[in-house]
Amino acid sequence: MNLDALAFGAHADDVELACGGTLIKLAAWGYQTGVIALTRGELATRGSSEIRAQEFQESAALMNLAFHKMLDIPDGRVEVNQENKLKIIEEIRACKPRIVFAPYWVARHPDHEKTSHLVRESAFLAGLIKLDTGQAAFRPHQVIFYQERYEFPPSFIVDISSWHEQKLKSIMAYKSQFLGQNEADPKNEKTSINRPEFLDRIETRDRQYGAYIGVKYGEPFLVREAIKVNDPVEFFGPEYLSAIP
Ligand SMILES: [Zn+2]
């Protein structure tokens, strides 16, 4: 398999909330995209790991993912150790993603913080030829961090204006997580009055980052390295300027 973009989350739904719009946009543009959840979410307050797996499946279809998978790292116990690194290295070598998305390393949930470190380290180690997993070595071109609870000054922001609605649909696939038992009627999703408060928070943040680049909705990303620009005249050309109001 040769994926263009592979996003890792500690739990199913982490990726949708933070960078679902970008993944949906990439798929719409013809790229092969994937999501891997490190855990089955068995410690989630609402739902169960079986329900979560079903919702993960539904969300993957809404995002037009070429690949999605849940690993079996215990929920609430994501640790940065060799065993877990090898699991992620094997997935990276199998999927050969050009870019990898991971949570920002400053996070509220310890599993998210550990996932950030695990993915970054594994993406590097996957390129070492003598680290034997029975697969060819492969290193993604770039690890890109997505934003959750805590903000960072973005390295870049992706315009997701045309894909925001689909992003909200993929989030709402997690009915057990985001809707009360009496609200599990899909009809409730269609009215803005009934929609849960957290969707407004997602929309507010996406609007905020969209405003920074002069579009309706945006998702912010961080890379640790400086971004190489070969031709600043071309890069900051008419297309770039046209987005600024
Ligand atoms: Zn999570």
GROMACS .gro file of N, CA and C in nm, residues 58-184:
model
  381
   58GLU      N    1  -1.794   0.386   1.012
   58GLU     CA    2  -1.886   0.480   0.946
   58GLU      C    3  -1.816   0.611   0.913
   59SER      N    4  -1.736   0.658   1.007
   59SER     CA    5  -1.664   0.783   0.985
   59SER      C    6  -1.564   0.769   0.870
   60ALA      N    7  -1.496   0.653   0.864
   60ALA     CA    8  -1.397   0.630   0.758
   60ALA      C    9  -1.464   0.638   0.620
   61ALA      N   10  -1.586   0.584   0.611
   61ALA     CA   11  -1.659   0.590   0.484
   61ALA      C   12  -1.694   0.735   0.449
   62LEU      N   13  -1.736   0.812   0.549
   62LEU     CA   14  -1.771   0.952   0.525
   62LEU      C   15  -1.649   1.035   0.485
   63MET      N   16  -1.532   0.994   0.531
   63MET     CA   17  -1.409   1.066   0.497
   63MET      C   18  -1.343   1.012   0.370
   64ASN      N   19  -1.404   0.907   0.311
   64ASN     CA   20  -1.348   0.843   0.191
   64ASN      C   21  -1.204   0.797   0.211
   65LEU      N   22  -1.179   0.738   0.329
   65LEU     CA   23  -1.044   0.690   0.356
   65LEU      C   24  -1.014   0.565   0.273
   66ALA      N   25  -0.888   0.555   0.229
   66ALA     CA   26  -0.846   0.433   0.159
   66ALA      C   27  -0.812   0.324   0.259
   67PHE      N   28  -0.787   0.364   0.384
   67PHE     CA   29  -0.740   0.269   0.486
   67PHE      C   30  -0.774   0.322   0.625
   68HIS      N   31  -0.822   0.232   0.709
   68HIS     CA   32  -0.838   0.269   0.851
   68HIS      C   33  -0.821   0.145   0.936
   69LYS      N   34  -0.767   0.164   1.055
   69LYS     CA   35  -0.734   0.048   1.139
   69LYS      C   36  -0.728   0.090   1.285
   70MET      N   37  -0.772   0.000   1.371
   70MET     CA   38  -0.754   0.019   1.516
   70MET      C   39  -0.647  -0.076   1.564
   71LEU      N   40  -0.549  -0.025   1.637
   71LEU     CA   41  -0.450  -0.113   1.700
   71LEU      C   42  -0.503  -0.154   1.838
   72ASP      N   43  -0.425  -0.236   1.906
   72ASP     CA   44  -0.476  -0.289   2.033
   72ASP      C   45  -0.394  -0.243   2.153
   73ILE      N   46  -0.338  -0.123   2.144
   73ILE     CA   47  -0.268  -0.067   2.260
   73ILE      C   48  -0.375  -0.033   2.365
   74PRO      N   49  -0.354  -0.069   2.491
   74PRO     CA   50  -0.460  -0.047   2.591
   74PRO      C   51  -0.493   0.102   2.610
   75ASP      N   52  -0.622   0.132   2.609
   75ASP     CA   53  -0.671   0.269   2.628
   75ASP      C   54  -0.631   0.318   2.767
   76GLY      N   55  -0.582   0.441   2.774
   76GLY     CA   56  -0.541   0.498   2.903
   76GLY      C   57  -0.400   0.455   2.944
   77ARG      N   58  -0.340   0.368   2.863
   77ARG     CA   59  -0.205   0.319   2.895
   77ARG      C   60  -0.116   0.323   2.773
   78VAL      N   61  -0.132   0.426   2.691
   78VAL     CA   62  -0.044   0.442   2.576
   78VAL      C   63   0.093   0.486   2.629
   79GLU      N   64   0.192   0.401   2.612
   79GLU     CA   65   0.326   0.431   2.664
   79GLU      C   66   0.426   0.438   2.549
   80VAL      N   67   0.526   0.523   2.569
   80VAL     CA   68   0.633   0.534   2.469
   80VAL      C   69   0.735   0.424   2.500
   81ASN      N   70   0.712   0.305   2.448
   81ASN     CA   71   0.805   0.194   2.470
   81ASN      C   72   0.832   0.122   2.338
   82GLN      N   73   0.929   0.031   2.342
   82GLN     CA   74   0.974  -0.034   2.219
   82GLN      C   75   0.862  -0.117   2.155
   83GLU      N   76   0.783  -0.183   2.240
   83GLU     CA   77   0.674  -0.267   2.188
   83GLU      C   78   0.577  -0.183   2.105
   84ASN      N   79   0.538  -0.069   2.157
   84ASN     CA   80   0.443   0.016   2.085
   84ASN      C   81   0.507   0.081   1.963
   85LYS      N   82   0.635   0.118   1.976
   85LYS     CA   83   0.704   0.176   1.860
   85LYS      C   84   0.706   0.077   1.744
   86LEU      N   85   0.734  -0.050   1.776
   86LEU     CA   86   0.739  -0.152   1.670
   86LEU      C   87   0.603  -0.167   1.601
   87LYS      N   88   0.495  -0.158   1.679
   87LYS     CA   89   0.360  -0.166   1.618
   87LYS      C   90   0.340  -0.054   1.517
   88ILE      N   91   0.384   0.065   1.553
   88ILE     CA   92   0.364   0.180   1.465
   88ILE      C   93   0.460   0.175   1.347
   89ILE      N   94   0.584   0.133   1.374
   89ILE     CA   95   0.681   0.120   1.264
   89ILE      C   96   0.629   0.022   1.159
   90GLU      N   97   0.571  -0.089   1.205
   90GLU     CA   98   0.516  -0.188   1.109
   90GLU      C   99   0.404  -0.128   1.026
   91GLU      N  100   0.320  -0.046   1.087
   91GLU     CA  101   0.211   0.017   1.011
   91GLU      C  102   0.265   0.118   0.910
   92ILE      N  103   0.365   0.196   0.952
   92ILE     CA  104   0.423   0.296   0.862
   92ILE      C  105   0.491   0.227   0.744
   93ARG      N  106   0.563   0.120   0.772
   93ARG     CA  107   0.631   0.047   0.663
   93ARG      C  108   0.530  -0.020   0.570
   94ALA      N  109   0.417  -0.062   0.625
   94ALA     CA  110   0.315  -0.127   0.542
   94ALA      C  111   0.241  -0.024   0.456
   95CYS      N  112   0.214   0.094   0.510
   95CYS     CA  113   0.132   0.195   0.440
   95CYS      C  114   0.215   0.292   0.356
   96LYS      N  115   0.343   0.307   0.390
   96LYS     CA  116   0.435   0.397   0.319
   96LYS      C  117   0.375   0.536   0.295
   97PRO      N  118   0.328   0.602   0.398
   97PRO     CA  119   0.268   0.734   0.380
   97PRO      C  120   0.372   0.843   0.350
   98ARG      N  121   0.340   0.930   0.256
   98ARG     CA  122   0.433   1.041   0.227
   98ARG      C  123   0.437   1.138   0.343
   99ILE      N  124   0.320   1.167   0.402
   99ILE     CA  125   0.317   1.251   0.522
   99ILE      C  126   0.237   1.180   0.631
  100VAL      N  127   0.273   1.213   0.755
  100VAL     CA  128   0.207   1.153   0.871
  100VAL      C  129   0.156   1.265   0.960
  101PHE      N  130   0.033   1.252   1.008
  101PHE     CA  131  -0.022   1.347   1.103
  101PHE      C  132  -0.024   1.285   1.242
  102ALA      N  133   0.009   1.366   1.343
  102ALA     CA  134   0.011   1.320   1.482
  102ALA      C  135  -0.041   1.432   1.571
  103PRO      N  136  -0.088   1.398   1.693
  103PRO     CA  137  -0.134   1.504   1.783
  103PRO      C  138  -0.018   1.593   1.828
  104TYR      N  139  -0.048   1.719   1.855
  104TYR     CA  140   0.050   1.810   1.916
  104TYR      C  141   0.094   1.751   2.049
  105TRP      N  142   0.223   1.765   2.082
  105TRP     CA  143   0.279   1.695   2.198
  105TRP      C  144   0.239   1.757   2.332
  106VAL      N  145   0.181   1.875   2.331
  106VAL     CA  146   0.125   1.930   2.456
  106VAL      C  147  -0.024   1.903   2.451
  107ALA      N  148  -0.071   1.810   2.535
  107ALA     CA  149  -0.209   1.764   2.525
  107ALA      C  150  -0.269   1.744   2.663
  108ARG      N  151  -0.400   1.751   2.670
  108ARG     CA  152  -0.469   1.732   2.797
  108ARG      C  153  -0.471   1.584   2.836
  109HIS      N  154  -0.503   1.498   2.739
  109HIS     CA  155  -0.512   1.354   2.766
  109HIS      C  156  -0.373   1.293   2.752
  110PRO      N  157  -0.326   1.224   2.857
  110PRO     CA  158  -0.191   1.166   2.848
  110PRO      C  159  -0.172   1.075   2.727
  111ASP      N  160  -0.276   1.001   2.688
  111ASP     CA  161  -0.263   0.914   2.569
  111ASP      C  162  -0.229   0.996   2.444
  112HIS      N  163  -0.283   1.116   2.434
  112HIS     CA  164  -0.257   1.198   2.315
  112HIS      C  165  -0.111   1.244   2.315
  113GLU      N  166  -0.065   1.284   2.433
  113GLU     CA  167   0.074   1.329   2.444
  113GLU      C  168   0.169   1.215   2.407
  114LYS      N  169   0.141   1.096   2.459
  114LYS     CA  170   0.227   0.981   2.431
  114LYS      C  171   0.219   0.944   2.283
  115THR      N  172   0.101   0.956   2.225
  115THR     CA  173   0.083   0.925   2.082
  115THR      C  174   0.170   1.017   1.997
  116SER      N  175   0.177   1.143   2.037
  116SER     CA  176   0.259   1.239   1.965
  116SER      C  177   0.405   1.194   1.961
  117HIS      N  178   0.458   1.159   2.078
  117HIS     CA  179   0.598   1.115   2.086
  117HIS      C  180   0.619   0.982   2.014
  118LEU      N  181   0.526   0.890   2.034
  118LEU     CA  182   0.538   0.757   1.970
  118LEU      C  183   0.545   0.768   1.818
  119VAL      N  184   0.455   0.848   1.762
  119VAL     CA  185   0.447   0.857   1.616
  119VAL      C  186   0.571   0.927   1.560
  120ARG      N  187   0.612   1.035   1.626
  120ARG     CA  188   0.730   1.107   1.576
  120ARG      C  189   0.853   1.017   1.580
  121GLU      N  190   0.874   0.948   1.690
  121GLU     CA  191   0.992   0.862   1.700
  121GLU      C  192   0.983   0.744   1.603
  122SER      N  193   0.865   0.686   1.593
  122SER     CA  194   0.849   0.568   1.506
  122SER      C  195   0.867   0.606   1.360
  123ALA      N  196   0.823   0.726   1.321
  123ALA     CA  197   0.837   0.769   1.182
  123ALA      C  198   0.985   0.777   1.145
  124PHE      N  199   1.068   0.819   1.240
  124PHE     CA  200   1.212   0.823   1.214
  124PHE      C  201   1.270   0.682   1.210
  125LEU      N  202   1.239   0.604   1.314
  125LEU     CA  203   1.297   0.470   1.326
  125LEU      C  204   1.258   0.380   1.209
  126ALA      N  205   1.139   0.402   1.152
  126ALA     CA  206   1.091   0.319   1.040
  126ALA      C  207   1.186   0.327   0.921
  127GLY      N  208   1.269   0.432   0.916
  127GLY     CA  209   1.362   0.449   0.804
  127GLY      C  210   1.497   0.383   0.826
  128LEU      N  211   1.517   0.322   0.941
  128LEU     CA  212   1.646   0.258   0.969
  128LEU      C  213   1.647   0.115   0.913
  129ILE      N  214   1.740   0.092   0.819
  129ILE     CA  215   1.743  -0.035   0.747
  129ILE      C  216   1.767  -0.154   0.840
  130LYS      N  217   1.851  -0.133   0.942
  130LYS     CA  218   1.887  -0.247   1.029
  130LYS      C  219   1.784  -0.274   1.138
  131LEU      N  220   1.681  -0.191   1.147
  131LEU     CA  221   1.573  -0.220   1.242
  131LEU      C  222   1.477  -0.317   1.171
  132ASP      N  223   1.488  -0.444   1.211
  132ASP     CA  224   1.423  -0.551   1.134
  132ASP      C  225   1.280  -0.579   1.181
  133THR      N  226   1.185  -0.560   1.088
  133THR     CA  227   1.047  -0.603   1.113
  133THR      C  228   1.003  -0.699   1.002
  134GLY      N  229   1.099  -0.741   0.918
  134GLY     CA  230   1.064  -0.824   0.804
  134GLY      C  231   1.005  -0.743   0.689
  135GLN      N  232   1.016  -0.609   0.699
  135GLN     CA  233   0.963  -0.521   0.594
  135GLN      C  234   1.076  -0.430   0.545
  136ALA      N  235   1.055  -0.370   0.429
  136ALA     CA  236   1.153  -0.272   0.380
  136ALA      C  237   1.145  -0.146   0.466
  137ALA      N  238   1.262  -0.085   0.490
  137ALA     CA  239   1.263   0.041   0.565
  137ALA      C  240   1.192   0.149   0.486
  138PHE      N  241   1.122   0.236   0.558
  138PHE     CA  242   1.053   0.348   0.492
  138PHE      C  243   1.037   0.461   0.592
  139ARG      N  244   1.072   0.582   0.548
  139ARG     CA  245   1.055   0.698   0.636
  139ARG      C  246   0.964   0.799   0.568
  140PRO      N  247   0.854   0.841   0.634
  140PRO     CA  248   0.768   0.945   0.576
  140PRO      C  249   0.847   1.075   0.556
  141HIS      N  250   0.806   1.154   0.457
  141HIS     CA  251   0.877   1.279   0.430
  141HIS      C  252   0.863   1.377   0.545
  142GLN      N  253   0.747   1.374   0.611
  142GLN     CA  254   0.724   1.478   0.712
  142GLN      C  255   0.624   1.430   0.817
  143VAL      N  256   0.653   1.462   0.943
  143VAL     CA  257   0.554   1.444   1.050
  143VAL      C  258   0.493   1.581   1.078
  144ILE      N  259   0.361   1.587   1.074
  144ILE     CA  260   0.288   1.713   1.089
  144ILE      C  261   0.195   1.699   1.209
  145PHE      N  262   0.199   1.797   1.299
  145PHE     CA  263   0.119   1.789   1.421
  145PHE      C  264  -0.011   1.867   1.407
  146TYR      N  265  -0.120   1.804   1.451
  146TYR     CA  266  -0.250   1.872   1.448
  146TYR      C  267  -0.284   1.925   1.586
  147GLN      N  268  -0.378   2.021   1.589
  147GLN     CA  269  -0.410   2.091   1.714
  147GLN      C  270  -0.534   2.033   1.781
  148GLU      N  271  -0.526   2.019   1.913
  148GLU     CA  272  -0.643   1.977   1.990
  148GLU      C  273  -0.675   2.084   2.093
  149ARG      N  274  -0.664   2.052   2.222
  149ARG     CA  275  -0.704   2.148   2.326
  149ARG      C  276  -0.613   2.271   2.330
  150TYR      N  277  -0.483   2.245   2.321
  150TYR     CA  278  -0.388   2.355   2.338
  150TYR      C  279  -0.341   2.412   2.205
  151GLU      N  280  -0.335   2.544   2.200
  151GLU     CA  281  -0.299   2.611   2.075
  151GLU      C  282  -0.148   2.616   2.056
  152PHE      N  283  -0.109   2.627   1.931
  152PHE     CA  284   0.031   2.655   1.896
  152PHE      C  285   0.030   2.758   1.783
  153PRO      N  286   0.139   2.830   1.766
  153PRO     CA  287   0.146   2.919   1.647
  153PRO      C  288   0.160   2.830   1.524
  154PRO      N  289   0.062   2.828   1.434
  154PRO     CA  290   0.065   2.731   1.324
  154PRO      C  291   0.180   2.756   1.226
  155SER      N  292   0.240   2.647   1.177
  155SER     CA  293   0.335   2.658   1.067
  155SER      C  294   0.262   2.685   0.938
  156PHE      N  295   0.141   2.629   0.927
  156PHE     CA  296   0.056   2.656   0.811
  156PHE      C  297  -0.088   2.621   0.846
  157ILE      N  298  -0.181   2.673   0.768
  157ILE     CA  299  -0.324   2.648   0.788
  157ILE      C  300  -0.381   2.600   0.656
  158VAL      N  301  -0.458   2.490   0.661
  158VAL     CA  302  -0.520   2.436   0.539
  158VAL      C  303  -0.663   2.490   0.527
  159ASP      N  304  -0.694   2.543   0.411
  159ASP     CA  305  -0.830   2.590   0.380
  159ASP      C  306  -0.921   2.468   0.365
  160ILE      N  307  -1.018   2.456   0.457
  160ILE     CA  308  -1.112   2.342   0.449
  160ILE      C  309  -1.256   2.390   0.426
  161SER      N  310  -1.269   2.513   0.376
  161SER     CA  311  -1.402   2.574   0.363
  161SER      C  312  -1.503   2.482   0.293
  162SER      N  313  -1.460   2.420   0.185
  162SER     CA  314  -1.553   2.337   0.107
  162SER      C  315  -1.579   2.202   0.172
  163TRP      N  316  -1.504   2.170   0.276
  163TRP     CA  317  -1.511   2.035   0.334
  163TRP      C  318  -1.556   2.037   0.479
  164HIS      N  319  -1.589   2.153   0.528
  164HIS     CA  320  -1.624   2.165   0.670
  164HIS      C  321  -1.751   2.087   0.705
  165GLU      N  322  -1.849   2.096   0.618
  165GLU     CA  323  -1.975   2.028   0.645
  165GLU      C  324  -1.953   1.876   0.653
  166GLN      N  325  -1.871   1.826   0.562
  166GLN     CA  326  -1.843   1.682   0.563
  166GLN      C  327  -1.764   1.644   0.688
  167LYS      N  328  -1.679   1.733   0.732
  167LYS     CA  329  -1.605   1.708   0.857
  167LYS      C  330  -1.702   1.690   0.973
  168LEU      N  331  -1.802   1.778   0.983
  168LEU     CA  332  -1.899   1.768   1.092
  168LEU      C  333  -1.976   1.637   1.083
  169LYS      N  334  -2.007   1.594   0.961
  169LYS     CA  335  -2.077   1.465   0.945
  169LYS      C  336  -1.991   1.349   0.996
  170SER      N  337  -1.862   1.355   0.964
  170SER     CA  338  -1.774   1.245   1.008
  170SER      C  339  -1.764   1.244   1.161
  171ILE      N  340  -1.766   1.361   1.222
  171ILE     CA  341  -1.763   1.368   1.369
  171ILE      C  342  -1.892   1.310   1.427
  172MET      N  343  -2.004   1.344   1.362
  172MET     CA  344  -2.133   1.297   1.412
  172MET      C  345  -2.154   1.147   1.393
  173ALA      N  346  -2.064   1.082   1.319
  173ALA     CA  347  -2.070   0.936   1.309
  173ALA      C  348  -2.050   0.873   1.447
  174TYR      N  349  -1.985   0.947   1.536
  174TYR     CA  350  -1.962   0.895   1.672
  174TYR      C  351  -2.081   0.929   1.761
  175LYS      N  352  -2.193   0.870   1.728
  175LYS     CA  353  -2.318   0.903   1.796
  175LYS      C  354  -2.312   0.875   1.945
  176SER      N  355  -2.252   0.762   1.982
  176SER     CA  356  -2.252   0.726   2.125
  176SER      C  357  -2.167   0.825   2.204
  177GLN      N  358  -2.074   0.886   2.137
  177GLN     CA  359  -1.982   0.978   2.203
  177GLN      C  360  -2.045   1.116   2.218
  178PHE      N  361  -2.116   1.158   2.116
  178PHE     CA  362  -2.154   1.299   2.111
  178PHE      C  363  -2.303   1.325   2.121
  179LEU      N  364  -2.384   1.219   2.119
  179LEU     CA  365  -2.527   1.240   2.135
  179LEU      C  366  -2.577   1.164   2.257
  180GLY      N  367  -2.673   1.221   2.329
  180GLY     CA  368  -2.733   1.150   2.440
  180GLY      C  369  -2.819   1.036   2.389
  181GLN      N  370  -2.856   0.945   2.477
  181GLN     CA  371  -2.932   0.827   2.434
  181GLN      C  372  -3.062   0.868   2.365
  182ASN      N  373  -3.127   0.971   2.417
  182ASN     CA  374  -3.255   1.014   2.359
  182ASN      C  375  -3.238   1.096   2.232
  183GLU      N  376  -3.114   1.133   2.206
  183GLU     CA  377  -3.089   1.217   2.088
  183GLU      C  378  -3.030   1.136   1.974
  184ALA      N  379  -3.027   1.004   1.990
  184ALA     CA  380  -2.959   0.920   1.890
  184ALA      C  381  -3.034   0.912   1.757
   0.00000   0.00000   0.00000
